[in-house]
PDB file of C-alpha atoms and ligand atoms in Angstrom:
ATOM      1  CA  MET A 129    -120.407  31.578  34.941  1.00 66.00           C
ATOM      2  CA  GLN A 130    -119.844  29.696  31.701  1.00 64.00           C
ATOM      3  CA  GLY A 131    -118.887  26.038  31.746  1.00 65.00           C
ATOM      4  CA  ILE A 132    -120.029  25.204  35.288  1.00 72.00           C
ATOM      5  CA  LYS A 133    -121.809  21.878  35.495  1.00 79.00           C
ATOM      6  CA  ALA A 134    -125.346  21.950  36.925  1.00 85.00           C
ATOM      7  CA  PRO A 135    -125.338  20.631  40.495  1.00 90.00           C
ATOM      8  CA  ASP A 136    -126.958  17.308  41.188  1.00 94.00           C
ATOM      9  CA  PRO A 137    -129.553  17.618  44.024  1.00 95.00           C
ATOM     10  CA  THR A 138    -128.232  14.423  45.668  1.00 96.00           C
ATOM     11  CA  GLU A 139    -124.763  15.912  45.752  1.00 96.00           C
ATOM     12  CA  VAL A 140    -126.185  19.154  47.188  1.00 97.00           C
ATOM     13  CA  GLY A 141    -127.923  17.098  49.889  1.00 98.00           C
ATOM     14  CA  GLY A 142    -124.624  15.434  50.762  1.00 96.00           C
ATOM     15  CA  PHE A 143    -122.942  18.843  50.974  1.00 96.00           C
ATOM     16  CA  TYR A 144    -125.517  20.130  53.493  1.00 97.00           C
ATOM     17  CA  ASP A 145    -125.434  16.838  55.441  1.00 97.00           C
ATOM     18  CA  ARG A 146    -121.681  17.322  55.813  1.00 94.00           C
ATOM     19  CA  PHE A 147    -121.973  20.919  56.987  1.00 92.00           C
ATOM     20  CA  ALA A 148    -125.041  20.490  59.210  1.00 92.00           C
ATOM     21  CA  GLN A 149    -123.157  20.794  62.490  1.00 86.00           C
ATOM     22  CA  PHE A 150    -121.221  23.782  61.210  1.00 87.00           C
ATOM     23  CA  SER A 151    -124.522  25.539  60.378  1.00 89.00           C
ATOM     24  CA  VAL A 152    -125.882  24.825  63.831  1.00 89.00           C
ATOM     25  CA  MET A 153    -122.772  26.349  65.378  1.00 87.00           C
ATOM     26  CA  ALA A 154    -122.669  29.360  63.035  1.00 87.00           C
ATOM     27  CA  ASP A 155    -126.052  30.836  63.938  1.00 91.00           C
ATOM     28  CA  PRO A 156    -128.205  30.026  66.982  1.00 90.00           C
ATOM     29  CA  ALA A 157    -131.290  31.245  65.069  1.00 95.00           C
ATOM     30  CA  ALA A 158    -130.509  28.690  62.337  1.00 96.00           C
ATOM     31  CA  ASN A 159    -130.570  31.153  59.437  1.00 97.00           C
ATOM     32  CA  LEU A 160    -128.405  29.552  56.799  1.00 96.00           C
ATOM     33  CA  HIS A 161    -128.214  32.523  54.453  1.00 98.00           C
ATOM     34  CA  PHE A 162    -126.595  35.886  53.807  1.00 98.00           C
ATOM     35  CA  GLY A 163    -127.223  38.979  55.920  1.00 98.00           C
ATOM     36  CA  TYR A 164    -129.008  42.250  55.149  1.00 98.00           C
ATOM     37  CA  TRP A 165    -127.492  45.478  56.494  1.00 98.00           C
ATOM     38  CA  ASP A 166    -129.616  48.628  56.408  1.00 97.00           C
ATOM     39  CA  SER A 167    -126.708  50.947  55.537  1.00 96.00           C
ATOM     40  CA  PRO A 168    -122.905  50.995  55.335  1.00 93.00           C
ATOM     41  CA  ASP A 169    -122.863  52.227  58.983  1.00 95.00           C
ATOM     42  CA  ASP A 170    -124.982  49.331  60.205  1.00 97.00           C
ATOM     43  CA  ASP A 171    -122.636  47.298  62.400  1.00 96.00           C
ATOM     44  CA  SER A 172    -124.912  44.299  63.000  1.00 97.00           C
ATOM     45  CA  SER A 173    -123.316  40.874  63.269  1.00 96.00           C
ATOM     46  CA  LEU A 174    -123.834  38.336  60.488  1.00 96.00           C
ATOM     47  CA  ALA A 175    -126.444  36.515  62.602  1.00 96.00           C
ATOM     48  CA  GLU A 176    -128.355  39.749  63.265  1.00 97.00           C
ATOM     49  CA  ALA A 177    -128.240  40.708  59.589  1.00 98.00           C
ATOM     50  CA  ALA A 178    -129.335  37.206  58.512  1.00 98.00           C
ATOM     51  CA  ALA A 179    -132.287  37.456  60.910  1.00 98.00           C
ATOM     52  CA  ARG A 180    -133.189  40.768  59.256  1.00 98.00           C
ATOM     53  CA  LEU A 181    -133.284  39.119  55.825  1.00 98.00           C
ATOM     54  CA  THR A 182    -135.663  36.494  57.230  1.00 98.00           C
ATOM     55  CA  GLU A 183    -137.917  39.312  58.506  1.00 98.00           C
ATOM     56  CA  ILE A 184    -137.904  40.881  55.033  1.00 98.00           C
ATOM     57  CA  MET A 185    -139.016  37.546  53.545  1.00 98.00           C
ATOM     58  CA  ILE A 186    -141.791  37.262  56.143  1.00 98.00           C
ATOM     59  CA  ASP A 187    -142.961  40.759  55.288  1.00 98.00           C
ATOM     60  CA  LYS A 188    -142.963  40.037  51.539  1.00 98.00           C
ATOM     61  CA  ALA A 189    -144.683  36.632  51.815  1.00 98.00           C
ATOM     62  CA  ARG A 190    -147.737  38.185  53.520  1.00 97.00           C
ATOM     63  CA  VAL A 191    -149.034  34.958  55.013  1.00 97.00           C
ATOM     64  CA  GLY A 192    -151.308  35.330  58.005  1.00 95.00           C
ATOM     65  CA  THR A 193    -152.534  33.077  60.784  1.00 96.00           C
ATOM     66  CA  ASP A 194    -153.098  29.460  59.748  1.00 95.00           C
ATOM     67  CA  ARG A 195    -152.073  30.173  56.157  1.00 98.00           C
ATOM     68  CA  HIS A 196    -149.720  27.539  54.758  1.00 98.00           C
ATOM     69  CA  LEU A 197    -146.333  28.396  53.254  1.00 98.00           C
ATOM     70  CA  LEU A 198    -144.037  26.044  51.375  1.00 98.00           C
ATOM     71  CA  ASP A 199    -140.401  26.705  52.290  1.00 98.00           C
ATOM     72  CA  VAL A 200    -138.369  25.525  49.300  1.00 98.00           C
ATOM     73  CA  GLY A 201    -134.843  24.691  50.437  1.00 98.00           C
ATOM     74  CA  CYS A 202    -135.576  25.104  54.130  1.00 98.00           C
ATOM     75  CA  GLY A 203    -132.079  24.635  55.592  1.00 98.00           C
ATOM     76  CA  ILE A 204    -132.056  23.732  59.275  1.00 98.00           C
ATOM     77  CA  GLY A 205    -135.421  25.376  59.864  1.00 98.00           C
ATOM     78  CA  GLY A 206    -134.618  28.833  61.239  1.00 98.00           C
ATOM     79  CA  PRO A 207    -136.658  30.905  58.748  1.00 98.00           C
ATOM     80  CA  GLY A 208    -139.655  28.520  58.711  1.00 98.00           C
ATOM     81  CA  VAL A 209    -139.879  28.380  62.500  1.00 98.00           C
ATOM     82  CA  ARG A 210    -139.523  32.152  62.706  1.00 98.00           C
ATOM     83  CA  LEU A 211    -142.357  32.632  60.183  1.00 98.00           C
ATOM     84  CA  ALA A 212    -144.636  30.366  62.206  1.00 98.00           C
ATOM     85  CA  GLN A 213    -143.794  32.307  65.372  1.00 97.00           C
ATOM     86  CA  ALA A 214    -144.126  35.755  63.810  1.00 96.00           C
ATOM     87  CA  ALA A 215    -147.202  35.244  61.627  1.00 94.00           C
ATOM     88  CA  GLY A 216    -148.937  32.208  63.116  1.00 95.00           C
ATOM     89  CA  ALA A 217    -148.596  30.515  59.734  1.00 98.00           C
ATOM     90  CA  ARG A 218    -148.215  26.815  58.993  1.00 98.00           C
ATOM     91  CA  VAL A 219    -145.022  25.806  57.238  1.00 98.00           C
ATOM     92  CA  THR A 220    -143.958  22.791  55.229  1.00 98.00           C
ATOM     93  CA  GLY A 221    -140.300  22.902  54.305  1.00 98.00           C
ATOM     94  CA  VAL A 222    -138.346  20.780  51.850  1.00 98.00           C
ATOM     95  CA  THR A 223    -134.642  20.150  51.548  1.00 98.00           C
ATOM     96  CA  VAL A 224    -132.449  17.571  49.853  1.00 98.00           C
ATOM     97  CA  SER A 225    -130.448  17.014  53.059  1.00 98.00           C
ATOM     98  CA  GLN A 226    -131.701  14.314  55.429  1.00 98.00           C
ATOM     99  CA  GLU A 227    -129.644  15.803  58.247  1.00 97.00           C
ATOM    100  CA  GLN A 228    -131.323  19.196  57.731  1.00 98.00           C
ATOM    101  CA  VAL A 229    -134.745  17.519  57.875  1.00 98.00           C
ATOM    102  CA  ARG A 230    -133.800  15.999  61.238  1.00 98.00           C
ATOM    103  CA  LEU A 231    -132.399  19.254  62.649  1.00 97.00           C
ATOM    104  CA  GLY A 232    -135.300  21.336  61.304  1.00 98.00           C
ATOM    105  CA  ASN A 233    -137.942  19.057  62.834  1.00 98.00           C
ATOM    106  CA  GLN A 234    -135.999  19.027  66.094  1.00 97.00           C
ATOM    107  CA  ARG A 235    -136.006  22.835  66.066  1.00 97.00           C
ATOM    108  CA  ALA A 236    -139.762  22.982  65.374  1.00 98.00           C
ATOM    109  CA  ALA A 237    -140.433  20.540  68.226  1.00 98.00           C
ATOM    110  CA  GLU A 238    -138.222  22.507  70.632  1.00 97.00           C
ATOM    111  CA  ALA A 239    -140.170  25.661  69.739  1.00 98.00           C
ATOM    112  CA  GLY A 240    -143.449  23.834  70.501  1.00 98.00           C
ATOM    113  CA  LEU A 241    -144.464  24.114  66.840  1.00 98.00           C
ATOM    114  CA  ALA A 242    -144.301  20.503  65.667  1.00 98.00           C
ATOM    115  CA  ASP A 243    -148.013  20.578  64.854  1.00 97.00           C
ATOM    116  CA  ARG A 244    -147.602  23.564  62.510  1.00 98.00           C
ATOM    117  CA  VAL A 245    -144.085  23.309  61.097  1.00 98.00           C
ATOM    118  CA  ARG A 246    -142.801  20.229  59.322  1.00 98.00           C
ATOM    119  CA  PHE A 247    -139.682  19.602  57.257  1.00 98.00           C
ATOM    120  CA  GLU A 248    -139.456  16.871  54.626  1.00 98.00           C
ATOM    121  CA  LEU A 249    -136.932  15.368  52.245  1.00 98.00           C
ATOM    122  CA  ALA A 250    -137.938  16.382  48.700  1.00 98.00           C
ATOM    123  CA  ASP A 251    -136.452  17.816  45.535  1.00 98.00           C
ATOM    124  CA  ALA A 252    -137.736  21.254  44.522  1.00 98.00           C
ATOM    125  CA  MET A 253    -137.446  20.163  40.896  1.00 97.00           C
ATOM    126  CA  ASP A 254    -140.221  17.655  41.492  1.00 98.00           C
ATOM    127  CA  LEU A 255    -142.381  18.695  44.447  1.00 98.00           C
ATOM    128  CA  PRO A 256    -144.516  15.889  45.917  1.00 98.00           C
ATOM    129  CA  TYR A 257    -147.580  18.115  46.441  1.00 98.00           C
ATOM    130  CA  GLU A 258    -150.906  18.595  44.697  1.00 98.00           C
ATOM    131  CA  ALA A 259    -151.625  21.707  42.661  1.00 98.00           C
ATOM    132  CA  ASP A 260    -152.927  24.728  44.641  1.00 98.00           C
ATOM    133  CA  SER A 261    -152.018  23.230  48.025  1.00 97.00           C
ATOM    134  CA  PHE A 262    -150.195  26.238  49.543  1.00 98.00           C
ATOM    135  CA  ASP A 263    -151.104  29.873  50.199  1.00 98.00           C
ATOM    136  CA  ALA A 264    -147.549  30.982  49.377  1.00 98.00           C
ATOM    137  CA  ALA A 265    -144.073  29.630  48.711  1.00 98.00           C
ATOM    138  CA  TRP A 266    -140.628  31.046  49.267  1.00 98.00           C
ATOM    139  CA  ALA A 267    -137.123  30.004  48.324  1.00 98.00           C
ATOM    140  CA  LEU A 268    -134.674  31.793  50.588  1.00 98.00           C
ATOM    141  CA  GLU A 269    -131.283  31.425  48.909  1.00 98.00           C
ATOM    142  CA  SER A 270    -131.967  27.912  47.626  1.00 98.00           C
ATOM    143  CA  MET A 271    -132.423  28.887  43.949  1.00 98.00           C
ATOM    144  CA  ILE A 272    -128.618  29.249  43.838  1.00 97.00           C
ATOM    145  CA  HIS A 273    -128.252  25.440  43.795  1.00 97.00           C
ATOM    146  CA  MET A 274    -131.035  24.554  41.384  1.00 97.00           C
ATOM    147  CA  PRO A 275    -129.983  22.884  38.121  1.00 96.00           C
ATOM    148  CA  ASP A 276    -133.014  24.429  36.394  1.00 96.00           C
ATOM    149  CA  ARG A 277    -134.655  27.570  37.825  1.00 98.00           C
ATOM    150  CA  ALA A 278    -137.495  27.505  35.294  1.00 98.00           C
ATOM    151  CA  ARG A 279    -138.507  24.059  36.453  1.00 98.00           C
ATOM    152  CA  VAL A 280    -138.420  24.960  40.152  1.00 98.00           C
ATOM    153  CA  LEU A 281    -140.427  28.146  39.560  1.00 98.00           C
ATOM    154  CA  GLY A 282    -142.904  26.080  37.527  1.00 98.00           C
ATOM    155  CA  GLU A 283    -143.258  23.728  40.485  1.00 98.00           C
ATOM    156  CA  MET A 284    -143.709  26.625  42.925  1.00 98.00           C
ATOM    157  CA  GLY A 285    -146.287  28.225  40.615  1.00 98.00           C
ATOM    158  CA  ARG A 286    -148.131  24.914  40.376  1.00 98.00           C
ATOM    159  CA  VAL A 287    -148.434  24.220  44.121  1.00 98.00           C
ATOM    160  CA  VAL A 288    -149.357  27.795  45.142  1.00 98.00           C
ATOM    161  CA  ARG A 289    -153.057  28.645  44.889  1.00 98.00           C
ATOM    162  CA  PRO A 290    -154.250  31.462  42.614  1.00 98.00           C
ATOM    163  CA  GLY A 291    -153.582  34.763  44.368  1.00 97.00           C
ATOM    164  CA  GLY A 292    -150.741  33.280  46.435  1.00 98.00           C
ATOM    165  CA  ARG A 293    -147.274  34.819  46.591  1.00 98.00           C
ATOM    166  CA  VAL A 294    -143.901  33.429  45.540  1.00 98.00           C
ATOM    167  CA  VAL A 295    -140.873  35.108  47.126  1.00 98.00           C
ATOM    168  CA  LEU A 296    -137.232  34.257  46.609  1.00 98.00           C
ATOM    169  CA  THR A 297    -133.681  35.464  46.836  1.00 98.00           C
ATOM    170  CA  ASP A 298    -130.959  34.526  44.385  1.00 98.00           C
ATOM    171  CA  ILE A 299    -127.358  35.268  43.554  1.00 98.00           C
ATOM    172  CA  PHE A 300    -127.046  36.815  40.098  1.00 98.00           C
ATOM    173  CA  GLU A 301    -124.414  38.248  37.808  1.00 97.00           C
ATOM    174  CA  ARG A 302    -124.690  42.047  37.783  1.00 98.00           C
ATOM    175  CA  ALA A 303    -121.986  42.207  35.138  1.00 97.00           C
ATOM    176  CA  PRO A 304    -119.682  39.697  33.439  1.00 96.00           C
ATOM    177  CA  ILE A 305    -116.969  38.448  35.800  1.00 97.00           C
ATOM    178  CA  PRO A 306    -113.653  39.969  34.646  1.00 97.00           C
ATOM    179  CA  GLU A 307    -110.786  37.633  33.809  1.00 97.00           C
ATOM    180  CA  HIS A 308    -108.728  38.401  36.963  1.00 97.00           C
ATOM    181  CA  LYS A 309    -111.660  37.481  39.260  1.00 97.00           C
ATOM    182  CA  ARG A 310    -112.751  34.345  37.436  1.00 96.00           C
ATOM    183  CA  ALA A 311    -110.621  31.802  39.309  1.00 96.00           C
ATOM    184  CA  VAL A 312    -112.024  32.723  42.706  1.00 96.00           C
ATOM    185  CA  VAL A 313    -115.616  32.871  41.448  1.00 97.00           C
ATOM    186  CA  GLU A 314    -115.292  29.558  39.606  1.00 95.00           C
ATOM    187  CA  ALA A 315    -113.935  27.903  42.751  1.00 95.00           C
ATOM    188  CA  TYR A 316    -117.026  29.082  44.649  1.00 95.00           C
ATOM    189  CA  TYR A 317    -119.442  27.873  41.989  1.00 95.00           C
ATOM    190  CA  ARG A 318    -117.700  24.495  41.852  1.00 95.00           C
ATOM    191  CA  GLU A 319    -117.095  23.793  45.544  1.00 95.00           C
ATOM    192  CA  THR A 320    -120.349  25.180  46.924  1.00 95.00           C
ATOM    193  CA  LEU A 321    -122.392  23.577  44.118  1.00 96.00           C
ATOM    194  CA  LEU A 322    -123.968  26.673  42.611  1.00 96.00           C
ATOM    195  CA  GLY A 323    -126.234  26.292  39.588  1.00 94.00           C
ATOM    196  CA  PRO A 324    -126.066  28.062  36.222  1.00 94.00           C
ATOM    197  CA  ALA A 325    -125.544  31.823  36.368  1.00 94.00           C
ATOM    198  CA  VAL A 326    -128.557  34.095  36.041  1.00 96.00           C
ATOM    199  CA  THR A 327    -128.944  37.831  35.372  1.00 97.00           C
ATOM    200  CA  VAL A 328    -131.620  40.252  36.504  1.00 98.00           C
ATOM    201  CA  ASP A 329    -132.949  40.348  32.946  1.00 98.00           C
ATOM    202  CA  ASP A 330    -133.669  36.608  33.041  1.00 98.00           C
ATOM    203  CA  TYR A 331    -136.182  36.899  35.869  1.00 98.00           C
ATOM    204  CA  PRO A 332    -139.254  38.471  34.220  1.00 98.00           C
ATOM    205  CA  GLY A 333    -139.257  35.696  31.591  1.00 98.00           C
ATOM    206  CA  LEU A 334    -138.592  32.966  34.160  1.00 98.00           C
ATOM    207  CA  LEU A 335    -141.566  34.158  36.227  1.00 98.00           C
ATOM    208  CA  ARG A 336    -143.842  34.558  33.237  1.00 98.00           C
ATOM    209  CA  GLY A 337    -142.906  31.051  32.062  1.00 98.00           C
ATOM    210  CA  ALA A 338    -144.032  29.726  35.446  1.00 98.00           C
ATOM    211  CA  GLY A 339    -147.402  31.467  35.141  1.00 97.00           C
ATOM    212  CA  LEU A 340    -146.430  34.081  37.741  1.00 98.00           C
ATOM    213  CA  MET A 341    -146.863  37.870  37.694  1.00 98.00           C
ATOM    214  CA  VAL A 342    -143.939  40.051  38.778  1.00 98.00           C
ATOM    215  CA  ASP A 343    -144.459  42.288  41.813  1.00 98.00           C
ATOM    216  CA  GLU A 344    -140.870  43.295  42.610  1.00 98.00           C
ATOM    217  CA  ILE A 345    -137.386  42.450  41.395  1.00 98.00           C
ATOM    218  CA  ILE A 346    -134.946  44.320  43.612  1.00 98.00           C
ATOM    219  CA  ASP A 347    -131.160  44.378  43.494  1.00 98.00           C
ATOM    220  CA  ILE A 348    -130.211  44.340  47.204  1.00 98.00           C
ATOM    221  CA  SER A 349    -126.538  43.561  46.573  1.00 98.00           C
ATOM    222  CA  GLU A 350    -125.271  46.694  48.331  1.00 98.00           C
ATOM    223  CA  ASN A 351    -127.078  45.673  51.532  1.00 98.00           C
ATOM    224  CA  VAL A 352    -125.975  42.052  51.372  1.00 98.00           C
ATOM    225  CA  MET A 353    -122.926  40.927  49.469  1.00 98.00           C
ATOM    226  CA  ALA A 354    -119.613  42.459  50.593  1.00 97.00           C
ATOM    227  CA  LYS A 355    -120.559  42.621  54.283  1.00 97.00           C
ATOM    228  CA  THR A 356    -121.729  39.006  54.305  1.00 98.00           C
ATOM    229  CA  MET A 357    -118.422  37.936  52.767  1.00 97.00           C
ATOM    230  CA  ARG A 358    -116.304  39.943  55.223  1.00 97.00           C
ATOM    231  CA  GLU A 359    -118.322  38.842  58.251  1.00 96.00           C
ATOM    232  CA  ALA A 360    -118.334  35.183  57.158  1.00 95.00           C
ATOM    233  CA  SER A 361    -114.577  35.353  56.692  1.00 96.00           C
ATOM    234  CA  ARG A 362    -114.160  36.807  60.199  1.00 94.00           C
ATOM    235  CA  GLN A 363    -116.455  34.183  61.676  1.00 90.00           C
ATOM    236  CA  LYS A 364    -114.543  31.388  59.977  1.00 88.00           C
ATOM    237  CA  ALA A 365    -111.291  32.615  61.490  1.00 88.00           C
ATOM    238  CA  THR A 366    -112.703  32.002  64.979  1.00 88.00           C
ATOM    239  CA  VAL A 367    -114.455  28.620  64.639  1.00 86.00           C
ATOM    240  CA  PRO A 368    -113.988  26.133  67.471  1.00 85.00           C
ATOM    241  CA  ALA A 369    -111.183  23.576  67.030  1.00 86.00           C
ATOM    242  CA  GLU A 370    -113.605  20.647  66.649  1.00 85.00           C
ATOM    243  CA  ILE A 371    -115.284  22.276  63.633  1.00 85.00           C
ATOM    244  CA  GLU A 372    -111.887  23.029  62.094  1.00 86.00           C
ATOM    245  CA  GLU A 373    -110.929  19.377  62.648  1.00 87.00           C
ATOM    246  CA  MET A 374    -114.188  18.109  61.148  1.00 87.00           C
ATOM    247  CA  HIS A 375    -113.977  20.192  57.951  1.00 88.00           C
ATOM    248  CA  GLY A 376    -110.349  21.300  57.606  1.00 86.00           C
ATOM    249  CA  ASP A 377    -109.689  19.037  54.588  1.00 89.00           C
ATOM    250  CA  ASP A 378    -112.919  19.878  52.772  1.00 90.00           C
ATOM    251  CA  PRO A 379    -112.271  21.983  49.623  1.00 92.00           C
ATOM    252  CA  ALA A 380    -115.502  23.936  50.211  1.00 92.00           C
ATOM    253  CA  TYR A 381    -114.420  24.774  53.751  1.00 91.00           C
ATOM    254  CA  GLN A 382    -110.993  25.893  52.564  1.00 92.00           C
ATOM    255  CA  LEU A 383    -112.487  28.750  50.522  1.00 94.00           C
ATOM    256  CA  ASP A 384    -112.231  32.155  52.167  1.00 94.00           C
ATOM    257  CA  PRO A 385    -115.491  34.112  51.701  1.00 95.00           C
ATOM    258  CA  GLY A 386    -113.422  37.293  52.106  1.00 96.00           C
ATOM    259  CA  ASP A 387    -112.034  36.649  48.604  1.00 95.00           C
ATOM    260  CA  LEU A 388    -115.484  37.416  47.186  1.00 97.00           C
ATOM    261  CA  ALA A 389    -115.858  40.746  49.003  1.00 96.00           C
ATOM    262  CA  GLU A 390    -114.395  42.646  46.039  1.00 95.00           C
ATOM    263  CA  VAL A 391    -116.419  40.773  43.408  1.00 98.00           C
ATOM    264  CA  TRP A 392    -119.131  43.416  43.048  1.00 98.00           C
ATOM    265  CA  GLU A 393    -120.178  41.719  39.799  1.00 98.00           C
ATOM    266  CA  LEU A 394    -121.905  39.023  41.865  1.00 98.00           C
ATOM    267  CA  GLY A 395    -125.095  40.409  43.306  1.00 98.00           C
ATOM    268  CA  TYR A 396    -128.122  39.440  45.366  1.00 98.00           C
ATOM    269  CA  LEU A 397    -131.686  39.641  44.169  1.00 98.00           C
ATOM    270  CA  LEU A 398    -135.019  39.747  45.992  1.00 98.00           C
ATOM    271  CA  VAL A 399    -137.948  38.655  43.845  1.00 98.00           C
ATOM    272  CA  VAL A 400    -141.644  38.875  44.700  1.00 98.00           C
ATOM    273  CA  ALA A 401    -144.337  37.492  42.398  1.00 98.00           C
ATOM    274  CA  HIS A 402    -147.838  36.084  42.632  1.00 98.00           C
ATOM    275  CA  ARG A 403    -150.042  33.623  40.856  1.00 98.00           C
ATOM    276  CA  PRO A 404    -152.834  35.509  39.144  1.00 97.00           C
ATOM    277  CA  VAL A 405    -156.460  34.833  40.009  1.00 96.00           C
ATOM    278  CA  ARG A 406    -158.165  33.939  36.759  1.00 77.00           C
TER     279      ARG A 406
HETATM  280  C1  SAM B 650    -128.152  28.329  51.499  1.00 75.88           C
HETATM  281  S1  SAM B 650    -129.248  27.104  52.110  1.00 75.88           S
HETATM  282  C2  SAM B 650    -130.641  28.101  52.594  1.00 75.88           C
HETATM  283  C3  SAM B 650    -131.435  27.424  53.666  1.00 75.88           C
HETATM  284  C4  SAM B 650    -132.624  28.196  54.226  1.00 75.88           C
HETATM  285  N1  SAM B 650    -133.516  28.660  53.176  1.00 75.88           N
HETATM  286  C5  SAM B 650    -132.179  29.365  55.047  1.00 75.88           C
HETATM  287  O1  SAM B 650    -132.222  30.481  54.519  1.00 75.88           O
HETATM  288  O2  SAM B 650    -131.783  29.178  56.201  1.00 75.88           O
HETATM  289  C6  SAM B 650    -129.835  26.300  50.628  1.00 75.88           C
HETATM  290  C7  SAM B 650    -130.891  25.237  50.873  1.00 75.88           C
HETATM  291  O3  SAM B 650    -131.418  24.813  49.619  1.00 75.88           O
HETATM  292  C8  SAM B 650    -131.644  23.415  49.678  1.00 75.88           C
HETATM  293  N2  SAM B 650    -131.684  22.864  48.314  1.00 75.88           N
HETATM  294  C9  SAM B 650    -130.737  22.925  47.360  1.00 75.88           C
HETATM  295  N3  SAM B 650    -131.135  22.271  46.255  1.00 75.88           N
HETATM  296  C10 SAM B 650    -132.381  21.786  46.510  1.00 75.88           C
HETATM  297  C11 SAM B 650    -133.331  21.039  45.758  1.00 75.88           C
HETATM  298  N4  SAM B 650    -133.083  20.634  44.509  1.00 75.88           N
HETATM  299  N5  SAM B 650    -134.508  20.737  46.354  1.00 75.88           N
HETATM  300  C12 SAM B 650    -134.787  21.138  47.630  1.00 75.88           C
HETATM  301  N6  SAM B 650    -133.922  21.843  48.376  1.00 75.88           N
HETATM  302  C13 SAM B 650    -132.733  22.166  47.830  1.00 75.88           C
HETATM  303  C14 SAM B 650    -130.474  22.905  50.486  1.00 75.88           C
HETATM  304  O4  SAM B 650    -130.717  21.598  50.934  1.00 75.88           O
HETATM  305  C15 SAM B 650    -130.438  23.969  51.586  1.00 75.88           C
HETATM  306  O5  SAM B 650    -131.367  23.630  52.570  1.00 75.88           O
END
């Protein structure tokens, strides 16, 4: 989208602090991202489909026992904890929301994984880690908020060791947004603090600029977008009264995700890359 101001990470942190309880309520597995449906006939719930997208990330990251993954934009900890359980990996997650750090660490402790999974307050634009300190890094739907993707990818490429993988998902523009859909899309960019628009053609250069080699860039929009929007809209219509009371006046909460279901021009990308061994 043209003319949208780059989100400020502090503001993004405040946004996720505000909606922390809503995220806890929305999905018991604490996946704070879109769903992945195998086919149009797949009638999984949003939570089931979101869990499937986490499994896809785990598969692509290829981290084994005791390997250490950096979870960039870790949310309330669902994906990181799941990775540690599924692969025996160690996870350090970063988010700009203090409330998410608290909830994520609480989740890790409740799963008996506090010694292997840790969430910290840090900005992905300026990661507080030494070069080559992780075996892999992923950014599951956090790139959408970054003011500067090139900088974040540069940081991920710096902290991952040679040979390590970088996996991410992102929202991208599959085609220019037509005039009659612009108002609804602009409202989403503005109120949910999305960063500058990106296209699929931007990614090879972004990865190369970060010293990363492309493995896969896959448009998974058909498995993700419209169903997530319809299911999120349905879910929102049935939230408990206390959540409605807490957020009713919030402009971001007032948006209806169902309005985006017809915006096929907005898509969802899965990107897999690695740092070359020199
Ligand atoms: C849509 S949520 C995804 C959360 C999590 N990856 C998941 O899938 O459950 C986006 C996440 O990105 C984080 N984020 C946004 N901007 C960030 C930044 N500059 N640095 C670190 N985290 C950021 C938010 O705090 C939030 O945790």
